């Protein structure tokens, strides 16, 4: 697997992954009916922010991450990121590789910490992955997310120092 900067011509491969995950309504605080144009504006970030793709040896996009500052001004030293992995490639280490890549990017870019603002508490695989990479749950917004199966569940705020 290779992780590289996303290019404009990667969008047709990224969009179906993002659209499927957002439409399922289980992990992202984005509208389930997100359209491709708005999705592209949200996902394909411009420098100094960054979007990457994880691709296999054939160039197939397995997943993607976008990374950016979480806040501005005097809090701009805190990074954030978002991740998607094609469901058919789940459990193959794509999310871990993207997570490690993003942490390295943030550290190299001079950020002092990384914060994820909205990790759905029922997304136990993601919570376990982020914990294994050094993140802690520093707070939970009770009933902050309306899950299509579990009803109202908490949104974790996860943090790690860099």
Short mmCIF file of N, CA and C in Angstrom, two decimals:
data_model
loop_
_atom_site.label_atom_id
_atom_site.label_comp_id
_atom_site.label_asym_id
_atom_site.label_seq_id
_atom_site.Cartn_x
_atom_site.Cartn_y
_atom_site.Cartn_z
N UNK A 1 0.84 -1.18 0.00
CA UNK A 1 0.00 0.00 0.00
C UNK A 1 0.88 1.24 0.00
N UNK A 2 0.49 2.19 -0.79
CA UNK A 2 1.18 3.48 -0.86
C UNK A 2 0.21 4.57 -0.42
N UNK A 3 0.71 5.54 0.33
CA UNK A 3 -0.09 6.71 0.69
C UNK A 3 0.54 7.89 0.00
N UNK A 4 -0.26 8.59 -0.79
CA UNK A 4 0.24 9.73 -1.57
C UNK A 4 -0.79 10.84 -1.55
N UNK A 5 -0.33 12.03 -1.94
CA UNK A 5 -1.26 13.15 -2.05
C UNK A 5 -2.36 12.82 -3.05
N UNK A 6 -3.58 13.20 -2.70
CA UNK A 6 -4.70 13.02 -3.61
C UNK A 6 -4.60 14.04 -4.74
N UNK A 7 -4.95 13.59 -5.92
CA UNK A 7 -5.00 14.46 -7.10
C UNK A 7 -6.46 14.63 -7.53
N UNK A 8 -6.69 15.61 -8.35
CA UNK A 8 -8.04 15.84 -8.85
C UNK A 8 -8.64 14.62 -9.51
N UNK A 9 -7.82 13.85 -10.22
CA UNK A 9 -8.35 12.67 -10.90
C UNK A 9 -8.60 11.49 -9.96
N UNK A 10 -8.31 11.65 -8.66
CA UNK A 10 -8.66 10.63 -7.67
C UNK A 10 -10.10 10.78 -7.19
N UNK A 11 -10.69 11.96 -7.38
CA UNK A 11 -12.02 12.21 -6.85
C UNK A 11 -13.05 11.18 -7.32
N UNK A 12 -13.08 10.78 -8.59
CA UNK A 12 -14.07 9.77 -8.98
C UNK A 12 -13.94 8.45 -8.22
N UNK A 13 -12.79 8.14 -7.67
CA UNK A 13 -12.63 6.94 -6.86
C UNK A 13 -12.92 7.21 -5.38
N UNK A 14 -12.65 8.42 -4.93
CA UNK A 14 -12.92 8.78 -3.53
C UNK A 14 -14.40 8.95 -3.28
N UNK A 15 -15.09 9.64 -4.20
CA UNK A 15 -16.49 9.98 -3.98
C UNK A 15 -17.38 8.78 -3.65
N UNK A 16 -17.32 7.66 -4.36
CA UNK A 16 -18.21 6.55 -4.01
C UNK A 16 -17.97 6.01 -2.60
N UNK A 17 -16.72 6.05 -2.14
CA UNK A 17 -16.42 5.60 -0.78
C UNK A 17 -17.05 6.57 0.21
N UNK A 18 -16.78 7.86 0.03
CA UNK A 18 -17.32 8.88 0.93
C UNK A 18 -18.85 8.85 0.91
N UNK A 19 -19.43 8.78 -0.26
CA UNK A 19 -20.88 8.81 -0.40
C UNK A 19 -21.52 7.62 0.32
N UNK A 20 -20.97 6.45 0.16
CA UNK A 20 -21.52 5.25 0.79
C UNK A 20 -21.45 5.36 2.32
N UNK A 21 -20.33 5.85 2.83
CA UNK A 21 -20.16 5.97 4.27
C UNK A 21 -21.10 7.03 4.85
N UNK A 22 -21.17 8.18 4.17
CA UNK A 22 -22.03 9.26 4.66
C UNK A 22 -23.50 8.85 4.56
N UNK A 23 -23.90 8.22 3.47
CA UNK A 23 -25.30 7.81 3.30
C UNK A 23 -25.73 6.79 4.35
N UNK A 24 -24.80 5.96 4.82
CA UNK A 24 -25.14 4.98 5.85
C UNK A 24 -25.52 5.66 7.16
N UNK A 25 -24.98 6.87 7.39
CA UNK A 25 -25.37 7.65 8.55
C UNK A 25 -24.90 7.13 9.88
N UNK A 26 -23.84 6.33 9.91
CA UNK A 26 -23.39 5.71 11.15
C UNK A 26 -22.15 6.34 11.76
N UNK A 27 -21.40 7.14 10.97
CA UNK A 27 -20.11 7.61 11.48
C UNK A 27 -19.79 9.08 11.21
N UNK A 28 -20.45 9.72 10.29
CA UNK A 28 -20.10 11.10 9.95
C UNK A 28 -21.25 12.05 10.24
N UNK A 29 -20.89 13.25 10.69
CA UNK A 29 -21.87 14.28 10.99
C UNK A 29 -22.14 15.15 9.75
N UNK A 30 -22.21 14.49 8.61
CA UNK A 30 -22.53 15.16 7.35
C UNK A 30 -23.92 14.73 6.91
N UNK A 31 -24.61 15.55 6.12
CA UNK A 31 -25.94 15.16 5.66
C UNK A 31 -25.86 13.88 4.82
N UNK A 32 -26.78 12.96 5.07
CA UNK A 32 -26.78 11.69 4.35
C UNK A 32 -26.95 11.85 2.84
N UNK A 33 -27.57 12.94 2.43
CA UNK A 33 -27.78 13.18 1.00
C UNK A 33 -26.71 14.11 0.41
N UNK A 34 -25.53 14.08 0.98
CA UNK A 34 -24.41 14.90 0.51
C UNK A 34 -24.23 14.71 -1.00
N UNK A 35 -24.13 15.82 -1.71
CA UNK A 35 -23.94 15.73 -3.16
C UNK A 35 -22.45 15.78 -3.50
N UNK A 36 -22.09 15.29 -4.69
CA UNK A 36 -20.67 15.19 -5.03
C UNK A 36 -19.92 16.52 -5.02
N UNK A 37 -20.57 17.60 -5.41
CA UNK A 37 -19.90 18.90 -5.46
C UNK A 37 -19.53 19.37 -4.04
N UNK A 38 -20.49 19.30 -3.14
CA UNK A 38 -20.22 19.70 -1.76
C UNK A 38 -19.23 18.73 -1.12
N UNK A 39 -19.38 17.46 -1.42
CA UNK A 39 -18.44 16.46 -0.90
C UNK A 39 -17.02 16.76 -1.31
N UNK A 40 -16.86 17.15 -2.57
CA UNK A 40 -15.52 17.48 -3.06
C UNK A 40 -14.94 18.68 -2.32
N UNK A 41 -15.76 19.71 -2.10
CA UNK A 41 -15.29 20.90 -1.38
C UNK A 41 -14.89 20.55 0.06
N UNK A 42 -15.62 19.64 0.68
CA UNK A 42 -15.33 19.24 2.05
C UNK A 42 -14.08 18.37 2.12
N UNK A 43 -13.92 17.46 1.16
CA UNK A 43 -12.87 16.43 1.26
C UNK A 43 -11.55 16.80 0.61
N UNK A 44 -11.57 17.43 -0.53
CA UNK A 44 -10.35 17.69 -1.30
C UNK A 44 -9.77 19.04 -0.88
N UNK A 45 -8.90 19.02 0.12
CA UNK A 45 -8.38 20.24 0.73
C UNK A 45 -7.18 20.80 -0.03
N UNK A 46 -7.05 22.09 0.06
CA UNK A 46 -5.93 22.80 -0.56
C UNK A 46 -4.85 23.05 0.48
N UNK A 47 -3.58 23.17 0.04
CA UNK A 47 -2.49 23.49 0.97
C UNK A 47 -2.77 24.81 1.68
N UNK A 48 -2.40 24.92 2.94
CA UNK A 48 -1.48 24.05 3.67
C UNK A 48 -2.14 22.79 4.22
N UNK A 49 -3.48 22.68 4.09
CA UNK A 49 -4.14 21.46 4.49
C UNK A 49 -3.80 20.38 3.45
N UNK A 50 -4.28 19.18 3.66
CA UNK A 50 -3.83 18.10 2.78
C UNK A 50 -4.86 16.98 2.73
N UNK A 51 -5.00 16.37 1.57
CA UNK A 51 -5.80 15.16 1.40
C UNK A 51 -4.90 14.12 0.77
N UNK A 52 -4.97 12.89 1.29
CA UNK A 52 -4.16 11.79 0.76
C UNK A 52 -5.07 10.62 0.42
N UNK A 53 -4.54 9.72 -0.39
CA UNK A 53 -5.20 8.46 -0.68
C UNK A 53 -4.25 7.32 -0.37
N UNK A 54 -4.82 6.21 0.05
CA UNK A 54 -4.08 4.96 0.19
C UNK A 54 -4.46 4.12 -1.02
N UNK A 55 -3.46 3.70 -1.78
CA UNK A 55 -3.71 2.92 -2.99
C UNK A 55 -2.95 1.61 -2.93
N UNK A 56 -3.49 0.60 -3.63
CA UNK A 56 -2.78 -0.67 -3.70
C UNK A 56 -1.83 -0.65 -4.90
N UNK A 57 -1.17 -1.78 -5.15
CA UNK A 57 -0.17 -1.84 -6.22
C UNK A 57 -0.76 -1.59 -7.61
N UNK A 58 -2.09 -1.78 -7.75
CA UNK A 58 -2.74 -1.50 -9.03
C UNK A 58 -3.26 -0.07 -9.13
N UNK A 59 -3.09 0.70 -8.07
CA UNK A 59 -3.57 2.08 -8.07
C UNK A 59 -5.00 2.23 -7.59
N UNK A 60 -5.63 1.15 -7.13
CA UNK A 60 -6.99 1.21 -6.62
C UNK A 60 -7.00 1.99 -5.30
N UNK A 61 -7.90 2.95 -5.19
CA UNK A 61 -8.02 3.73 -3.96
C UNK A 61 -8.71 2.87 -2.91
N UNK A 62 -8.00 2.64 -1.81
CA UNK A 62 -8.50 1.83 -0.70
C UNK A 62 -9.14 2.69 0.38
N UNK A 63 -8.67 3.91 0.49
CA UNK A 63 -9.16 4.83 1.50
C UNK A 63 -8.53 6.19 1.32
N UNK A 64 -8.93 7.12 2.17
CA UNK A 64 -8.43 8.48 2.05
C UNK A 64 -8.48 9.15 3.43
N UNK A 65 -7.67 10.17 3.58
CA UNK A 65 -7.70 10.99 4.79
C UNK A 65 -7.52 12.44 4.39
N UNK A 66 -8.17 13.31 5.13
CA UNK A 66 -7.94 14.74 4.97
C UNK A 66 -7.46 15.27 6.30
N UNK A 67 -6.49 16.17 6.25
CA UNK A 67 -5.90 16.69 7.47
C UNK A 67 -5.81 18.20 7.39
N UNK A 68 -6.05 18.83 8.53
CA UNK A 68 -6.14 20.28 8.55
C UNK A 68 -5.99 20.77 9.99
N UNK A 69 -5.88 22.09 10.12
CA UNK A 69 -5.88 22.64 11.47
C UNK A 69 -7.30 22.54 11.99
N UNK A 70 -7.40 22.28 13.29
CA UNK A 70 -8.71 22.11 13.91
C UNK A 70 -9.33 23.46 14.27
N UNK A 71 -8.48 24.41 14.60
CA UNK A 71 -8.93 25.74 15.01
C UNK A 71 -8.04 26.78 14.32
N UNK A 72 -8.39 28.03 14.49
CA UNK A 72 -7.60 29.11 13.90
C UNK A 72 -7.00 29.97 15.00
N UNK A 73 -6.23 30.95 14.58
CA UNK A 73 -5.66 31.90 15.52
C UNK A 73 -4.82 31.24 16.59
N UNK A 74 -5.02 31.63 17.86
CA UNK A 74 -4.17 31.13 18.92
C UNK A 74 -4.34 29.64 19.22
N UNK A 75 -5.28 28.99 18.56
CA UNK A 75 -5.46 27.54 18.73
C UNK A 75 -5.09 26.78 17.45
N UNK A 76 -4.41 27.45 16.54
CA UNK A 76 -4.10 26.82 15.24
C UNK A 76 -2.97 25.80 15.32
N UNK A 77 -2.46 25.54 16.50
CA UNK A 77 -1.42 24.53 16.68
C UNK A 77 -2.01 23.14 16.92
N UNK A 78 -3.35 23.02 16.84
CA UNK A 78 -4.03 21.74 17.02
C UNK A 78 -4.55 21.27 15.66
N UNK A 79 -4.14 20.09 15.27
CA UNK A 79 -4.55 19.52 13.99
C UNK A 79 -5.80 18.66 14.15
N UNK A 80 -6.42 18.35 13.04
CA UNK A 80 -7.53 17.41 13.01
C UNK A 80 -7.43 16.61 11.72
N UNK A 81 -8.23 15.59 11.61
CA UNK A 81 -8.23 14.77 10.39
C UNK A 81 -9.53 13.99 10.32
N UNK A 82 -9.84 13.54 9.13
CA UNK A 82 -11.00 12.68 8.87
C UNK A 82 -10.54 11.56 7.96
N UNK A 83 -11.19 10.41 8.08
CA UNK A 83 -10.75 9.21 7.39
C UNK A 83 -11.92 8.46 6.78
N UNK A 84 -11.68 7.86 5.63
CA UNK A 84 -12.63 6.92 5.05
C UNK A 84 -11.84 5.73 4.50
N UNK A 85 -12.41 4.56 4.65
CA UNK A 85 -11.85 3.34 4.08
C UNK A 85 -12.97 2.64 3.34
N UNK A 86 -12.70 2.21 2.13
CA UNK A 86 -13.70 1.46 1.37
C UNK A 86 -14.11 0.24 2.18
N UNK A 87 -15.41 0.04 2.40
CA UNK A 87 -15.86 -1.08 3.24
C UNK A 87 -15.27 -2.43 2.83
N UNK A 88 -15.06 -2.65 1.55
CA UNK A 88 -14.50 -3.93 1.10
C UNK A 88 -13.03 -4.09 1.46
N UNK A 89 -12.40 -3.01 1.93
CA UNK A 89 -10.99 -3.07 2.35
C UNK A 89 -10.84 -2.87 3.85
N UNK A 90 -11.95 -2.86 4.56
CA UNK A 90 -11.94 -2.71 6.02
C UNK A 90 -11.25 -3.92 6.65
N UNK A 91 -10.52 -3.65 7.74
CA UNK A 91 -9.84 -4.72 8.46
C UNK A 91 -8.52 -5.16 7.86
N UNK A 92 -8.03 -4.41 6.87
CA UNK A 92 -6.77 -4.77 6.20
C UNK A 92 -5.62 -3.83 6.54
N UNK A 93 -5.81 -2.97 7.54
CA UNK A 93 -4.75 -2.08 7.97
C UNK A 93 -4.72 -0.73 7.26
N UNK A 94 -5.70 -0.47 6.42
CA UNK A 94 -5.72 0.81 5.69
C UNK A 94 -5.93 1.97 6.65
N UNK A 95 -6.90 1.85 7.55
CA UNK A 95 -7.16 2.92 8.52
C UNK A 95 -5.96 3.19 9.41
N UNK A 96 -5.31 2.13 9.88
CA UNK A 96 -4.12 2.29 10.72
C UNK A 96 -3.01 3.00 9.95
N UNK A 97 -2.77 2.58 8.71
CA UNK A 97 -1.72 3.21 7.91
C UNK A 97 -2.02 4.69 7.68
N UNK A 98 -3.28 5.01 7.38
CA UNK A 98 -3.66 6.41 7.20
C UNK A 98 -3.51 7.18 8.52
N UNK A 99 -3.92 6.57 9.63
CA UNK A 99 -3.78 7.23 10.93
C UNK A 99 -2.34 7.54 11.27
N UNK A 100 -1.46 6.57 11.08
CA UNK A 100 -0.04 6.79 11.35
C UNK A 100 0.53 7.87 10.45
N UNK A 101 0.11 7.87 9.18
CA UNK A 101 0.57 8.87 8.22
C UNK A 101 0.15 10.28 8.67
N UNK A 102 -1.10 10.40 9.08
CA UNK A 102 -1.63 11.70 9.50
C UNK A 102 -0.92 12.21 10.75
N UNK A 103 -0.68 11.34 11.70
CA UNK A 103 0.04 11.74 12.92
C UNK A 103 1.44 12.23 12.56
N UNK A 104 2.14 11.50 11.70
CA UNK A 104 3.47 11.93 11.26
C UNK A 104 3.41 13.28 10.55
N UNK A 105 2.42 13.46 9.67
CA UNK A 105 2.26 14.73 8.95
C UNK A 105 2.07 15.88 9.94
N UNK A 106 1.17 15.67 10.91
CA UNK A 106 0.88 16.75 11.86
C UNK A 106 2.12 17.10 12.68
N UNK A 107 2.83 16.09 13.13
CA UNK A 107 4.05 16.33 13.91
C UNK A 107 5.07 17.08 13.06
N UNK A 108 5.30 16.60 11.83
CA UNK A 108 6.27 17.24 10.94
C UNK A 108 5.87 18.66 10.57
N UNK A 109 4.56 18.92 10.52
CA UNK A 109 4.06 20.26 10.17
C UNK A 109 4.11 21.22 11.36
N UNK A 110 4.53 20.73 12.53
CA UNK A 110 4.69 21.59 13.69
C UNK A 110 3.49 21.68 14.61
N UNK A 111 2.48 20.87 14.37
CA UNK A 111 1.34 20.86 15.28
C UNK A 111 1.77 20.27 16.62
N UNK A 112 1.13 20.71 17.70
CA UNK A 112 1.47 20.23 19.04
C UNK A 112 0.51 19.14 19.52
N UNK A 113 -0.65 19.04 18.88
CA UNK A 113 -1.64 18.06 19.29
C UNK A 113 -2.56 17.77 18.11
N UNK A 114 -3.33 16.71 18.25
CA UNK A 114 -4.35 16.38 17.27
C UNK A 114 -5.64 16.08 18.03
N UNK A 115 -6.73 16.58 17.49
CA UNK A 115 -8.04 16.41 18.12
C UNK A 115 -9.04 15.97 17.06
N UNK A 116 -9.79 14.92 17.39
CA UNK A 116 -10.93 14.52 16.57
C UNK A 116 -12.18 15.00 17.30
N UNK A 117 -13.01 15.77 16.63
CA UNK A 117 -14.13 16.44 17.27
C UNK A 117 -15.38 15.60 17.43
N UNK A 118 -15.52 14.55 16.62
CA UNK A 118 -16.80 13.85 16.61
C UNK A 118 -16.61 12.39 16.20
N UNK A 119 -16.13 11.57 17.14
CA UNK A 119 -16.00 10.14 16.88
C UNK A 119 -17.23 9.49 17.52
N UNK A 120 -18.08 8.91 16.70
CA UNK A 120 -19.32 8.32 17.19
C UNK A 120 -18.99 7.15 18.13
N UNK A 121 -19.54 7.17 19.33
CA UNK A 121 -19.16 6.18 20.33
C UNK A 121 -19.48 4.75 19.93
N UNK A 122 -20.46 4.54 19.07
CA UNK A 122 -20.78 3.19 18.61
C UNK A 122 -19.85 2.71 17.50
N UNK A 123 -18.98 3.58 17.01
CA UNK A 123 -17.98 3.20 16.02
C UNK A 123 -16.78 2.63 16.78
N UNK A 124 -16.99 1.48 17.37
CA UNK A 124 -16.03 0.91 18.31
C UNK A 124 -14.70 0.55 17.65
N UNK A 125 -14.72 0.18 16.39
CA UNK A 125 -13.45 -0.13 15.71
C UNK A 125 -12.60 1.12 15.59
N UNK A 126 -13.22 2.25 15.22
CA UNK A 126 -12.47 3.50 15.11
C UNK A 126 -11.97 3.95 16.48
N UNK A 127 -12.82 3.87 17.49
CA UNK A 127 -12.40 4.28 18.84
C UNK A 127 -11.21 3.43 19.28
N UNK A 128 -11.27 2.12 19.05
CA UNK A 128 -10.16 1.24 19.43
C UNK A 128 -8.89 1.57 18.65
N UNK A 129 -9.03 1.85 17.36
CA UNK A 129 -7.86 2.21 16.54
C UNK A 129 -7.22 3.48 17.07
N UNK A 130 -8.02 4.51 17.30
CA UNK A 130 -7.45 5.78 17.76
C UNK A 130 -6.82 5.64 19.13
N UNK A 131 -7.43 4.85 20.01
CA UNK A 131 -6.81 4.60 21.33
C UNK A 131 -5.46 3.90 21.15
N UNK A 132 -5.39 2.94 20.23
CA UNK A 132 -4.13 2.21 20.02
C UNK A 132 -3.05 3.12 19.45
N UNK A 133 -3.45 4.23 18.84
CA UNK A 133 -2.49 5.20 18.29
C UNK A 133 -2.25 6.36 19.26
N UNK A 134 -2.67 6.20 20.50
CA UNK A 134 -2.34 7.18 21.52
C UNK A 134 -3.39 8.23 21.81
N UNK A 135 -4.56 8.14 21.22
CA UNK A 135 -5.62 9.11 21.49
C UNK A 135 -6.39 8.72 22.75
N UNK A 136 -6.90 9.72 23.44
CA UNK A 136 -7.74 9.53 24.61
C UNK A 136 -9.08 10.19 24.36
N UNK A 137 -10.13 9.63 24.92
CA UNK A 137 -11.43 10.31 24.93
C UNK A 137 -11.35 11.34 26.04
N UNK A 138 -11.45 12.61 25.66
CA UNK A 138 -11.36 13.67 26.68
C UNK A 138 -12.73 14.22 27.04
N UNK A 139 -13.74 13.76 26.33
CA UNK A 139 -15.11 14.17 26.63
C UNK A 139 -16.06 13.50 25.66
N UNK A 140 -17.31 13.45 26.05
CA UNK A 140 -18.34 12.87 25.19
C UNK A 140 -19.56 13.78 25.23
N UNK A 141 -20.05 14.15 24.08
CA UNK A 141 -21.28 14.92 23.98
C UNK A 141 -22.44 13.92 24.03
N UNK A 142 -23.15 13.86 25.14
CA UNK A 142 -24.23 12.87 25.26
C UNK A 142 -25.30 13.08 24.18
N UNK A 143 -25.70 11.98 23.57
CA UNK A 143 -26.76 11.99 22.55
C UNK A 143 -26.48 13.00 21.44
N UNK A 144 -25.21 13.21 21.12
CA UNK A 144 -24.83 14.19 20.11
C UNK A 144 -24.97 13.70 18.68
N UNK A 145 -25.31 12.44 18.50
CA UNK A 145 -25.38 11.86 17.15
C UNK A 145 -26.60 10.96 17.07
N UNK A 146 -27.40 11.15 16.01
CA UNK A 146 -28.58 10.30 15.81
C UNK A 146 -28.21 9.15 14.87
N UNK A 147 -27.95 8.00 15.45
CA UNK A 147 -27.54 6.80 14.71
C UNK A 147 -28.79 6.11 14.15
N UNK A 148 -28.74 5.62 12.91
CA UNK A 148 -29.93 5.02 12.31
C UNK A 148 -30.38 3.72 12.99
N UNK A 149 -29.51 3.06 13.72
CA UNK A 149 -29.86 1.81 14.39
C UNK A 149 -29.96 1.99 15.90
N UNK A 150 -29.00 2.68 16.50
CA UNK A 150 -28.89 2.77 17.95
C UNK A 150 -29.57 4.00 18.54
N UNK A 151 -30.15 4.84 17.70
CA UNK A 151 -30.78 6.06 18.21
C UNK A 151 -29.74 7.09 18.59
N UNK A 152 -30.05 7.90 19.58
CA UNK A 152 -29.13 8.96 20.00
C UNK A 152 -27.98 8.37 20.81
N UNK A 153 -26.76 8.59 20.32
CA UNK A 153 -25.55 8.09 20.97
C UNK A 153 -24.57 9.24 21.14
N UNK A 154 -23.55 9.01 21.93
CA UNK A 154 -22.58 10.06 22.21
C UNK A 154 -21.57 10.27 21.10
N UNK A 155 -21.02 11.48 21.08
CA UNK A 155 -19.92 11.84 20.19
C UNK A 155 -18.69 12.08 21.06
N UNK A 156 -17.66 11.27 20.85
CA UNK A 156 -16.42 11.43 21.59
C UNK A 156 -15.56 12.54 20.98
N UNK A 157 -14.91 13.28 21.83
CA UNK A 157 -13.82 14.16 21.44
C UNK A 157 -12.55 13.42 21.84
N UNK A 158 -11.70 13.15 20.87
CA UNK A 158 -10.48 12.38 21.13
C UNK A 158 -9.26 13.26 20.86
N UNK A 159 -8.21 13.08 21.67
CA UNK A 159 -7.06 13.98 21.63
C UNK A 159 -5.78 13.18 21.87
N UNK A 160 -4.71 13.65 21.25
CA UNK A 160 -3.38 13.15 21.60
C UNK A 160 -2.37 14.26 21.40
N UNK A 161 -1.39 14.28 22.26
CA UNK A 161 -0.28 15.22 22.10
C UNK A 161 0.66 14.68 21.03
N UNK A 162 1.33 15.58 20.37
CA UNK A 162 2.29 15.17 19.35
C UNK A 162 3.70 15.46 19.84
#
